[in-house]
Short mmCIF file of C-alpha atoms in Angstrom, two decimals:
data_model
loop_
_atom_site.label_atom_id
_atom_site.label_comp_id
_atom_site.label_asym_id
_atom_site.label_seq_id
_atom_site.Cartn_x
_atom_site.Cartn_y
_atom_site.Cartn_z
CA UNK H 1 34.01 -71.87 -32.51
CA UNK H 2 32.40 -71.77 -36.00
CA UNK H 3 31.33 -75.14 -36.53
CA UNK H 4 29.70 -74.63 -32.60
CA UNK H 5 27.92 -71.50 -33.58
CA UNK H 6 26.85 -72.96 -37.01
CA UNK H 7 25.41 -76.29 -35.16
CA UNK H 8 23.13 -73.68 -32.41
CA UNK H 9 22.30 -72.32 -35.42
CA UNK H 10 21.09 -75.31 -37.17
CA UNK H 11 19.67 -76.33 -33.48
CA UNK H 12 17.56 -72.77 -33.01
CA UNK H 13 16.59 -73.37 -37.18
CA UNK H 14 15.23 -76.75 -36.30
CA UNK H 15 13.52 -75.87 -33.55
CA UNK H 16 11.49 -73.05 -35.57
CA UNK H 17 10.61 -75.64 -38.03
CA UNK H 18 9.04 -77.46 -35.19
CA UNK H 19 6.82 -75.26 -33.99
CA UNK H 20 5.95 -73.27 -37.52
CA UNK H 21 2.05 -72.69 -37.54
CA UNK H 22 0.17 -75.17 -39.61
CA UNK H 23 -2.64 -73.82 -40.00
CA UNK H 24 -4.55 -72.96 -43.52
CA UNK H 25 -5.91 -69.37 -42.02
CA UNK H 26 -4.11 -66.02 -42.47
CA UNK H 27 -3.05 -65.06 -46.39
CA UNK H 28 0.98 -65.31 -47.97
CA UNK H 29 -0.66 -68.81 -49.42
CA UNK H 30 -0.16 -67.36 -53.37
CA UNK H 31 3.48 -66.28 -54.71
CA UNK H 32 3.62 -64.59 -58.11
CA UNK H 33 6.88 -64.72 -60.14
CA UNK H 34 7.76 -62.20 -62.67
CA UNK H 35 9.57 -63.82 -65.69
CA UNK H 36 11.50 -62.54 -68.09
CA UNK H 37 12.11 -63.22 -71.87
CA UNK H 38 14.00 -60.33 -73.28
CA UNK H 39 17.22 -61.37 -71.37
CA UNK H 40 19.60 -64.61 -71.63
CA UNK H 41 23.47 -65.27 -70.28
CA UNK H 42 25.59 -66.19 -72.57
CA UNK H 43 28.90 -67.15 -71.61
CA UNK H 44 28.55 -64.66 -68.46
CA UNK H 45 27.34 -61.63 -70.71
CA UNK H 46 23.83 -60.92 -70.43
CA UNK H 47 22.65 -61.19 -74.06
CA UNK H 48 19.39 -59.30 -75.53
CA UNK H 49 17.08 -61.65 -77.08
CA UNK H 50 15.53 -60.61 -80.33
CA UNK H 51 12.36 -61.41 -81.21
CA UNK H 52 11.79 -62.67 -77.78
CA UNK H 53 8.37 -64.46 -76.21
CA UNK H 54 6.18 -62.05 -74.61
CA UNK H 55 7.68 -61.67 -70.55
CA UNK H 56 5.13 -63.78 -68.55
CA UNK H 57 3.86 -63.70 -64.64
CA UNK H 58 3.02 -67.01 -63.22
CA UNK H 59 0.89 -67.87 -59.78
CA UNK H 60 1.72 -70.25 -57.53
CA UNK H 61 -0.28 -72.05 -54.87
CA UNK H 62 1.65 -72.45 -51.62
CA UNK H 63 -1.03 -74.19 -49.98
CA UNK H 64 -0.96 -77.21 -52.41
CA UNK H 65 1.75 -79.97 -51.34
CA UNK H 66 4.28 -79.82 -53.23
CA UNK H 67 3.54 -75.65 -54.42
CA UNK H 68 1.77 -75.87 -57.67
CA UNK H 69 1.31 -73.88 -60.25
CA UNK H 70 -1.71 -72.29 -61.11
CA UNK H 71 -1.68 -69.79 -64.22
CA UNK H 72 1.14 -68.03 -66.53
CA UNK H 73 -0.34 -64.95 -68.40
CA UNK H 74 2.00 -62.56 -70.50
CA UNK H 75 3.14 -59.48 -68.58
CA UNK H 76 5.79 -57.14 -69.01
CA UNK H 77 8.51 -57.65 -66.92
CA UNK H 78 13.03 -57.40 -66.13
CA UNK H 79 15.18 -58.99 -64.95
CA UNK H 80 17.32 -55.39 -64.07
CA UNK H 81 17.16 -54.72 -60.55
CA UNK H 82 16.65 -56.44 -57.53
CA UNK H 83 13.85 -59.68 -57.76
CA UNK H 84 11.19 -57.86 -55.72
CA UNK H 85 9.42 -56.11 -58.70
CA UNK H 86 6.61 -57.99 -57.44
CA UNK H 87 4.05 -57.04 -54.77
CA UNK H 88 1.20 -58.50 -53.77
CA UNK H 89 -2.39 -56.71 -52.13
CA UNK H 90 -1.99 -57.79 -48.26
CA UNK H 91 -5.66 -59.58 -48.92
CA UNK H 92 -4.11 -61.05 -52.42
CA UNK H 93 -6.82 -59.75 -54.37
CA UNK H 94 -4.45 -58.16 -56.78
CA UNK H 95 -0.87 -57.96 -57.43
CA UNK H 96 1.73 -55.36 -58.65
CA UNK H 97 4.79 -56.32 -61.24
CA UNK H 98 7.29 -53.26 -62.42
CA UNK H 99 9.01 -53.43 -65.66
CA UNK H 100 12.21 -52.02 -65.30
CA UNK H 101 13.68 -52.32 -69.25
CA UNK H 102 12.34 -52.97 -72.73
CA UNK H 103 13.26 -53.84 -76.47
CA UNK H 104 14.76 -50.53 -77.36
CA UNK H 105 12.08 -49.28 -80.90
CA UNK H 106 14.20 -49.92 -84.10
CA UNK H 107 16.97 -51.62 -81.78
CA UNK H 108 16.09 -55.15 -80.93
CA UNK H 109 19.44 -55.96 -80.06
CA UNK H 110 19.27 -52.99 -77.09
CA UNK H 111 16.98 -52.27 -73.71
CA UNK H 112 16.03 -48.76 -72.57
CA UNK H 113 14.11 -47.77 -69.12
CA UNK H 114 10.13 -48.75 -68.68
CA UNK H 115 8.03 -47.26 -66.34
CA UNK H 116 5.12 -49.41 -66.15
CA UNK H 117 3.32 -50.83 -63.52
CA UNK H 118 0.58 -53.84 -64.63
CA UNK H 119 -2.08 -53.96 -62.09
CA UNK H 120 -3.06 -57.94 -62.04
CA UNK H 121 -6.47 -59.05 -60.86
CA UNK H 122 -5.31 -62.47 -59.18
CA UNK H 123 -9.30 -63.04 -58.17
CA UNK H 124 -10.11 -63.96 -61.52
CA UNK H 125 -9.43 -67.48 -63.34
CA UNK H 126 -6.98 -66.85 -65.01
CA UNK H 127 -5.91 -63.59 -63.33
CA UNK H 128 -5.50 -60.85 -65.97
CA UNK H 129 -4.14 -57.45 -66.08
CA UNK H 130 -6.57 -54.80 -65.57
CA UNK H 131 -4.56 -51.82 -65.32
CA UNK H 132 -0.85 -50.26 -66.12
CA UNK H 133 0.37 -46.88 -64.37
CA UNK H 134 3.43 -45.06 -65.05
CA UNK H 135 6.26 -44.79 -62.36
CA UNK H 136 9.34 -43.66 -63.31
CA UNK H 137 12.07 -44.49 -65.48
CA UNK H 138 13.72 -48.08 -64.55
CA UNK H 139 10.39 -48.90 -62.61
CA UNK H 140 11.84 -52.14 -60.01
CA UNK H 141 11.20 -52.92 -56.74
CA UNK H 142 7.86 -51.97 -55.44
CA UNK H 143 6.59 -52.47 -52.19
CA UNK H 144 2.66 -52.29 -50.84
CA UNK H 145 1.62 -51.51 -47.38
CA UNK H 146 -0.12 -53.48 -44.90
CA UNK H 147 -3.33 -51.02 -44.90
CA UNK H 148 -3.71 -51.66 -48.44
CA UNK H 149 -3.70 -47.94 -49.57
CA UNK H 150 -0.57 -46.95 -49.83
CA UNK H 151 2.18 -48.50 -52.89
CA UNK H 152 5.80 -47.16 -53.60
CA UNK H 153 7.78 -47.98 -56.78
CA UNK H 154 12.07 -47.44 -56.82
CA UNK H 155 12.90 -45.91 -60.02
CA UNK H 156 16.44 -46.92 -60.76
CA UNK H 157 17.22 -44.76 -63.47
CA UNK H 158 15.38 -41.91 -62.51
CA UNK H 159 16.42 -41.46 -59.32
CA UNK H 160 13.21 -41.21 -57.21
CA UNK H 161 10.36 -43.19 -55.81
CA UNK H 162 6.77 -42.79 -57.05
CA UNK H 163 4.25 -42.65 -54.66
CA UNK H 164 0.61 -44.20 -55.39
CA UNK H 165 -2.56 -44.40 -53.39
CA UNK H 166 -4.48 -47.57 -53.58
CA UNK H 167 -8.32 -47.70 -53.51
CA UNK H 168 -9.47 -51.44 -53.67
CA UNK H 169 -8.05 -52.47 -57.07
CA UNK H 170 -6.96 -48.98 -58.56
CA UNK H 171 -3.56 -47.19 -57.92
CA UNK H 172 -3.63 -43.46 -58.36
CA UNK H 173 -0.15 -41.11 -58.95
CA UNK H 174 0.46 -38.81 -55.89
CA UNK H 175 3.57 -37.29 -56.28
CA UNK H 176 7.34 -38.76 -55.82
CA UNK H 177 10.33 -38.53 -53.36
CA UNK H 178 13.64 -37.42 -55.53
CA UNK H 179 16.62 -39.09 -53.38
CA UNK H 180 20.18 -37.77 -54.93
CA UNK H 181 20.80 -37.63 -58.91
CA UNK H 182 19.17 -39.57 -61.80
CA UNK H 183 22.24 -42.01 -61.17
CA UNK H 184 21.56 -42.83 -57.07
CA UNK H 185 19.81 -46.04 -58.39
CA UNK H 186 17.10 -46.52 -56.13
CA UNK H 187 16.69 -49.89 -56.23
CA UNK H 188 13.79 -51.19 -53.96
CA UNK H 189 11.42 -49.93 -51.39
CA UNK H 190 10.22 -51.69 -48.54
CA UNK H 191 7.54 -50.28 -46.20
CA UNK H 192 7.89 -50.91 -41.93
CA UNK H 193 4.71 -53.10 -40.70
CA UNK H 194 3.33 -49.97 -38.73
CA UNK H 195 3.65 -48.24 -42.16
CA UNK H 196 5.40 -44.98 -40.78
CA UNK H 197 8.60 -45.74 -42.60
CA UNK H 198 9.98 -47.14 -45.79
CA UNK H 199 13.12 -47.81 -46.61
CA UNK H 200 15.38 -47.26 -50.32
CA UNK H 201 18.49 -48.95 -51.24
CA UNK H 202 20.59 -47.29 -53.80
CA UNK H 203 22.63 -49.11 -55.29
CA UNK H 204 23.84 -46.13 -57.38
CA UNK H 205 25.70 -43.93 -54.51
CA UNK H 206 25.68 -46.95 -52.28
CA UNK H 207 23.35 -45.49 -49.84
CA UNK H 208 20.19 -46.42 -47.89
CA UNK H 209 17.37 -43.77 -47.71
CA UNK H 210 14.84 -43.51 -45.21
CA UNK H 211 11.35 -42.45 -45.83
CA UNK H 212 8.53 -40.85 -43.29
CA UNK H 213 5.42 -41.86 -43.90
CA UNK H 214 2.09 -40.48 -42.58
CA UNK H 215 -1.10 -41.65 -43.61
CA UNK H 216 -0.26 -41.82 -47.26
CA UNK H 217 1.88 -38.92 -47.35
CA UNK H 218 5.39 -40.19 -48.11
CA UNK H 219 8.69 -37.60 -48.04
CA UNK H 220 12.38 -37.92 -47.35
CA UNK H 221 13.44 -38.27 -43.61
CA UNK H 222 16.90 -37.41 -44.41
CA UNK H 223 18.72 -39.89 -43.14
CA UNK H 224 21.13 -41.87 -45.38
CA UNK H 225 22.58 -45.43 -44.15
CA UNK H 226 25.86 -46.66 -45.22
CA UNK H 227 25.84 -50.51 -45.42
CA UNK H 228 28.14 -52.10 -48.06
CA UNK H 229 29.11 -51.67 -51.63
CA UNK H 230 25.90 -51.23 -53.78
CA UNK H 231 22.40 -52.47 -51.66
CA UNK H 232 19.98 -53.97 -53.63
CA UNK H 233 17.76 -56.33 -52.04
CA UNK H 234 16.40 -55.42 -49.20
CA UNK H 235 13.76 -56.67 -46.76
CA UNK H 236 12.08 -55.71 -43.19
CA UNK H 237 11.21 -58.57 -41.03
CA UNK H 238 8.35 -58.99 -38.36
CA UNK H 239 7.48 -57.63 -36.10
CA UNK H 240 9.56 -54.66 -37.62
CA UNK H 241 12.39 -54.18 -35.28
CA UNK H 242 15.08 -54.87 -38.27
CA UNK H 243 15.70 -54.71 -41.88
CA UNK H 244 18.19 -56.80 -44.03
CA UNK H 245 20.14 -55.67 -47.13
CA UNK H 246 22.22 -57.41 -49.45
CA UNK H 247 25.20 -55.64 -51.01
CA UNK H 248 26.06 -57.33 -54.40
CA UNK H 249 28.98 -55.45 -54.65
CA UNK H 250 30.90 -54.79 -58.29
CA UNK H 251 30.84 -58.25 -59.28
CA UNK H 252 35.05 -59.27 -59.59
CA UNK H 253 35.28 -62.00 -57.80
CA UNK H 254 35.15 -60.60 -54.08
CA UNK H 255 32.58 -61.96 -51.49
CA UNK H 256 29.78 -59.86 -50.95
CA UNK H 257 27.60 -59.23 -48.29
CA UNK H 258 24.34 -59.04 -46.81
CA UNK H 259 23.75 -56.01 -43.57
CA UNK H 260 21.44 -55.76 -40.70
CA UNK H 261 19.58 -52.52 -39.77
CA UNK H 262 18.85 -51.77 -36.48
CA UNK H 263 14.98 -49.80 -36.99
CA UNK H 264 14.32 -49.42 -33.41
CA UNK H 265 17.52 -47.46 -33.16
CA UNK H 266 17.12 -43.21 -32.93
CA UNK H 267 18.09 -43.30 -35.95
CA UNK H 268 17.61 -46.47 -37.66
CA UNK H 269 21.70 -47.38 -38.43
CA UNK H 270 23.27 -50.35 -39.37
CA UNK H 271 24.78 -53.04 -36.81
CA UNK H 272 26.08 -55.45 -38.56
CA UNK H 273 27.21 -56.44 -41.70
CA UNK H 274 28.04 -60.72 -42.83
CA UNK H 275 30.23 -61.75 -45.95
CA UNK H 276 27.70 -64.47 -47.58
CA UNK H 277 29.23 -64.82 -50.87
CA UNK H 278 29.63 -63.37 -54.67
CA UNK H 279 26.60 -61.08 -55.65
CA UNK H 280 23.75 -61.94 -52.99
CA UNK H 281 20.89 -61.18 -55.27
CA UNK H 282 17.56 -61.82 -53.52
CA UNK H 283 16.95 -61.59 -49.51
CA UNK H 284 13.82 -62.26 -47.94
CA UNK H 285 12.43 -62.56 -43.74
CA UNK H 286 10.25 -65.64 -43.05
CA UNK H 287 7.00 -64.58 -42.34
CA UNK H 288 7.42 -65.01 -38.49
CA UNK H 289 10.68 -63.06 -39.14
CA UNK H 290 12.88 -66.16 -37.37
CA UNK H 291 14.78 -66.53 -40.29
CA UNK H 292 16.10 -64.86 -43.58
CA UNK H 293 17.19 -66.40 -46.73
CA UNK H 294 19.67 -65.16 -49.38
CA UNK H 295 20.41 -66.07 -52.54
CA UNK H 296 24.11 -65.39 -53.95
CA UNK H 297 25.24 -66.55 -57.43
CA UNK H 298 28.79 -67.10 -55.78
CA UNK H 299 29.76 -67.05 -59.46
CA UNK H 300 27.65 -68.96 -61.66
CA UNK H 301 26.92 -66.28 -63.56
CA UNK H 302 30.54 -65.80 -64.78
CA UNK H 303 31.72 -66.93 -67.77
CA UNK H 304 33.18 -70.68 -67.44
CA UNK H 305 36.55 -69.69 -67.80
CA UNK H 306 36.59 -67.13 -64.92
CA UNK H 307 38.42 -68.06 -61.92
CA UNK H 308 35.36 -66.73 -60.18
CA UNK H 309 33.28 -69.03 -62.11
CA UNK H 310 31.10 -71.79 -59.40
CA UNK H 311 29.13 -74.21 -61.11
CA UNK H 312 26.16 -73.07 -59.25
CA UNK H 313 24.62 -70.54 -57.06
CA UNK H 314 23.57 -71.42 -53.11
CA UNK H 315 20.37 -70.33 -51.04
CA UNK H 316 22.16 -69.28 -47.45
CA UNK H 317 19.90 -69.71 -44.69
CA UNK H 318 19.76 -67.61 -41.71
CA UNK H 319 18.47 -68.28 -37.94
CA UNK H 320 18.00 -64.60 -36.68
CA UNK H 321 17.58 -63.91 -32.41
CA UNK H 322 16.89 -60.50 -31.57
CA UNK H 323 18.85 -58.37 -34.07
CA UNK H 324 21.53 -61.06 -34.68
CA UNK H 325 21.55 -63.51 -37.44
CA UNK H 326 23.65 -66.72 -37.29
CA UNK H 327 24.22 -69.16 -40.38
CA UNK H 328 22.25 -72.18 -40.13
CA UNK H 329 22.00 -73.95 -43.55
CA UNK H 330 23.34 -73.11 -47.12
CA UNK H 331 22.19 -75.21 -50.36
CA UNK H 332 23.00 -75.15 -54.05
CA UNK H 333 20.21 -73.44 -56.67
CA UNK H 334 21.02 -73.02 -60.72
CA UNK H 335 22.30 -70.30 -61.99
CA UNK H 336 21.86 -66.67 -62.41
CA UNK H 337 19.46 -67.04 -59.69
CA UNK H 338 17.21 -63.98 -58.43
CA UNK H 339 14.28 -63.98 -55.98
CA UNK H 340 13.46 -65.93 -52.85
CA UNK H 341 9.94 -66.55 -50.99
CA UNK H 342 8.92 -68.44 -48.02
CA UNK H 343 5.62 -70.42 -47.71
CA UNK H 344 3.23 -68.57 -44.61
CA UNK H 345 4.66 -71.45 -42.18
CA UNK H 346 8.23 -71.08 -43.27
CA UNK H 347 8.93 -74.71 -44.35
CA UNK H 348 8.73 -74.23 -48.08
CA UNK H 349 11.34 -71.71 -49.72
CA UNK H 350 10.84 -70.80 -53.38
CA UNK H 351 14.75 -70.15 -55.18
CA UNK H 352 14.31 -68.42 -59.05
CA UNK H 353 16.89 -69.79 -61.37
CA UNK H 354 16.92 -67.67 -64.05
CA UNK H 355 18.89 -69.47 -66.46
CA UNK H 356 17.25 -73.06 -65.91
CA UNK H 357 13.73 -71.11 -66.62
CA UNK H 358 12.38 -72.43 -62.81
CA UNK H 359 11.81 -71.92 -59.34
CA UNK H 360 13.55 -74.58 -57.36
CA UNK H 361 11.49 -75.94 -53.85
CA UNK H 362 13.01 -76.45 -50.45
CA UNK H 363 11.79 -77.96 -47.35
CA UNK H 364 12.88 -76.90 -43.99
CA UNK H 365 12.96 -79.01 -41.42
CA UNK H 366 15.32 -80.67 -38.15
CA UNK H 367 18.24 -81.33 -40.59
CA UNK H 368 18.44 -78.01 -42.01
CA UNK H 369 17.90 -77.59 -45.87
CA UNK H 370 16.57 -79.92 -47.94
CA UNK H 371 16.02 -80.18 -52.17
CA UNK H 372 12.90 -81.54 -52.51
CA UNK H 373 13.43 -82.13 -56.45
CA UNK H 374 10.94 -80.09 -57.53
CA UNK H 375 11.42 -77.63 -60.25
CA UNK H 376 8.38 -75.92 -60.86
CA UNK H 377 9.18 -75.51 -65.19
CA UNK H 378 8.11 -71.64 -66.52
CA UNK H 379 8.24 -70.37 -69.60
CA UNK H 380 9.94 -67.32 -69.03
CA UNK H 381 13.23 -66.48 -67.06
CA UNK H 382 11.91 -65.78 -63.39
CA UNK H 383 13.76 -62.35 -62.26
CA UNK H 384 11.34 -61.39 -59.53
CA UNK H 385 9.21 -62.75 -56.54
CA UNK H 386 7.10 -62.20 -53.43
CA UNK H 387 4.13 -63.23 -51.14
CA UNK H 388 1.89 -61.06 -49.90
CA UNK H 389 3.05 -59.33 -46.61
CA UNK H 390 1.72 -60.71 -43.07
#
């Protein structure tokens, strides 16, 4: 019965690919990566670099054929948290990147909490930073809304979410939403497309928070999901009717997994919940929300001699109809991989490898998942990723 639901799945994934828009309207055509060059593994152990490069961003054009790169400028940035410390104006005039750790004064060898927020101008050749705000402590995932007014920042070790108003280019402070202690972790924010609700994983408590939203007034709903051991990544797909989390668990060995959240539910609560492999780090909705990838290390960031070590990581694709998601296609990435970003028609998926220093490209099509062989080379670790939201 597996192999028969995997094959519809594969069938319903091809059939997507088939009729995928082609058309060079509509925005989602630039993803920004957030790379990182404080961090290495080493043998398993995430390592401190001293006297690191400066952490970088880096554009990339999803229109060209194959995705090319268009600028790398130094900006702060972590790999701690989940790989959506990046968010990008819905119009793409500008994009947001968090900076959840930094060199530790008088300790290179050690990281402490950041709260900045770089405010990139991606108009500009070559974009450039033209503002930083404070969040909170642990700044990571940050989310904007589709009005364009309205940005929220998960501060993991603070245990909050700041709240900033957006008017064209310049993010203002307006309060923030404390959700449990300093040690809830909240870990990203993502914001419904009608913009009424947002939604916090914590991977601290384990818990998933839900936010009211009205105009740009933000405050807690209180309503707490339970989905799996420590949610992370999280994302809503279109037209809004669910949300996906993955739960990267504690990281010994056992297979983790990813949950679906029912939001048209009174209460939003969660209906299902798939085992997809060891620590699925990034998760992501194709624009059209028809499919969702995931990216799991499955072990290749474990030490070698680990008997939960895996050569590499896989990309696990997703077909999703109605509020159920079947497995369709799974591929291997690097290692110590993070973030994952579709292209505005869906065909092109962007994988971060962390340790290889690149984003890997796929190509979707009637076979399933395909390499393309293109490694798109940066010069920092890439630890976080998104496209603006459609």
């Amino acid at each position: 019965m597996r192999k028969v639901a995997y094959a519809a799945a594969s069938l319903a994934l091809a059939a997507c690919a088939a009729t995928s828009p082609t058309s060079d309207s509509g925005r989602g055509y630039l993803a920004v990566s957030a790379n990182d060059n404080k961090a290495v593994l080493v043998d398993g152990k995430t390592t401190v670099v001293p006297n690191a490069a400066p952490d970088t961003i880096a554009v990339i054009d999803l229109r060209a054929s194959p995705p090319r790169l268009v600028a790398e400028i130094d900006v702060p940035a972590s790999v701690v948290g989940p790989p959506t410390s990046v968010a990008i104006a819905p119009d793409e005039s500008f994009a947001l990147v968090t900076a959840a750790m930094k060199k530790a004064t008088g300790d290179p060898g050690r990281q402490v909490p950041d709260s900045r927020v770089s405010v990139i101008d991606l108009t500009t050749k070559p974009p450039q930073v033209i503002g930083v705000v404070q969040a909170g402590a642990g700044a990571a995932g940050v989310s904007i809304n589709r009005a364009g007014n309205l940005a929220l920042v998960a501060n993991r070790a603070e245990g909050s979410v700041s709240i900033f108003t957006i008017a064209g280019k310049t993010l203002t402070p307006a309060g923030k939403v404390q959700l449990g202690n300093e040690n809830s972790g909240p870990s990203h924010v993502a914001i419904t497309p009608d913009g009424k609700t947002a939604l916090v994983t914590r991977d601290g408590d384990s818990r998933i928070s839900v936010l009211a939203i009205e105009g740009t007034k933000v405050v807690d709903a209180k309503r707490e999901l339970n989905a799996g051991l420590r949610p992370y990544g999280l994302d809503i797909c279109n037209p809004g009717n669910i949300a996906v989390v993955a739960n990267i668990g504690i990281g010994q060995g056992d297979e983790d997994t990813i949950s679906v959240i029912d939001l048209q539910a009174k209460p939003p609560r969660v209906i299902e919940t798939i085992t997809v492999g060891q620590t699925p780090e990034g998760i992501a909705c194709s624009p059209d929300g028809s499919r969702v990838a995931v990216v799991a290390m499955s072990g290749s960031n474990k030490a070698a001699s680990s008997p939960f070590y895996r050569k590499n990581g896989r990309v696990v694709l997703f077909a999703v109809d109605g509020k159920k998601l079947s497995k369709a296609a799974e591929a291997d990435i690097g290692n110590w991989s993070q973030g994952v970003a579709f292209s505005p028609d869906g065909r092109t998926i962007l994988v971060q490898n962390m340790v290889q220093k690149d984003i890997q490209v796929f190509e979707m099509g009637v076979f399933g998942l395909r390499d393309t062989g293109q490694r798109i080379q940066l010069k920092g670790g890439p630890a976080g990723i998104r496209t603006a939201p459609q």
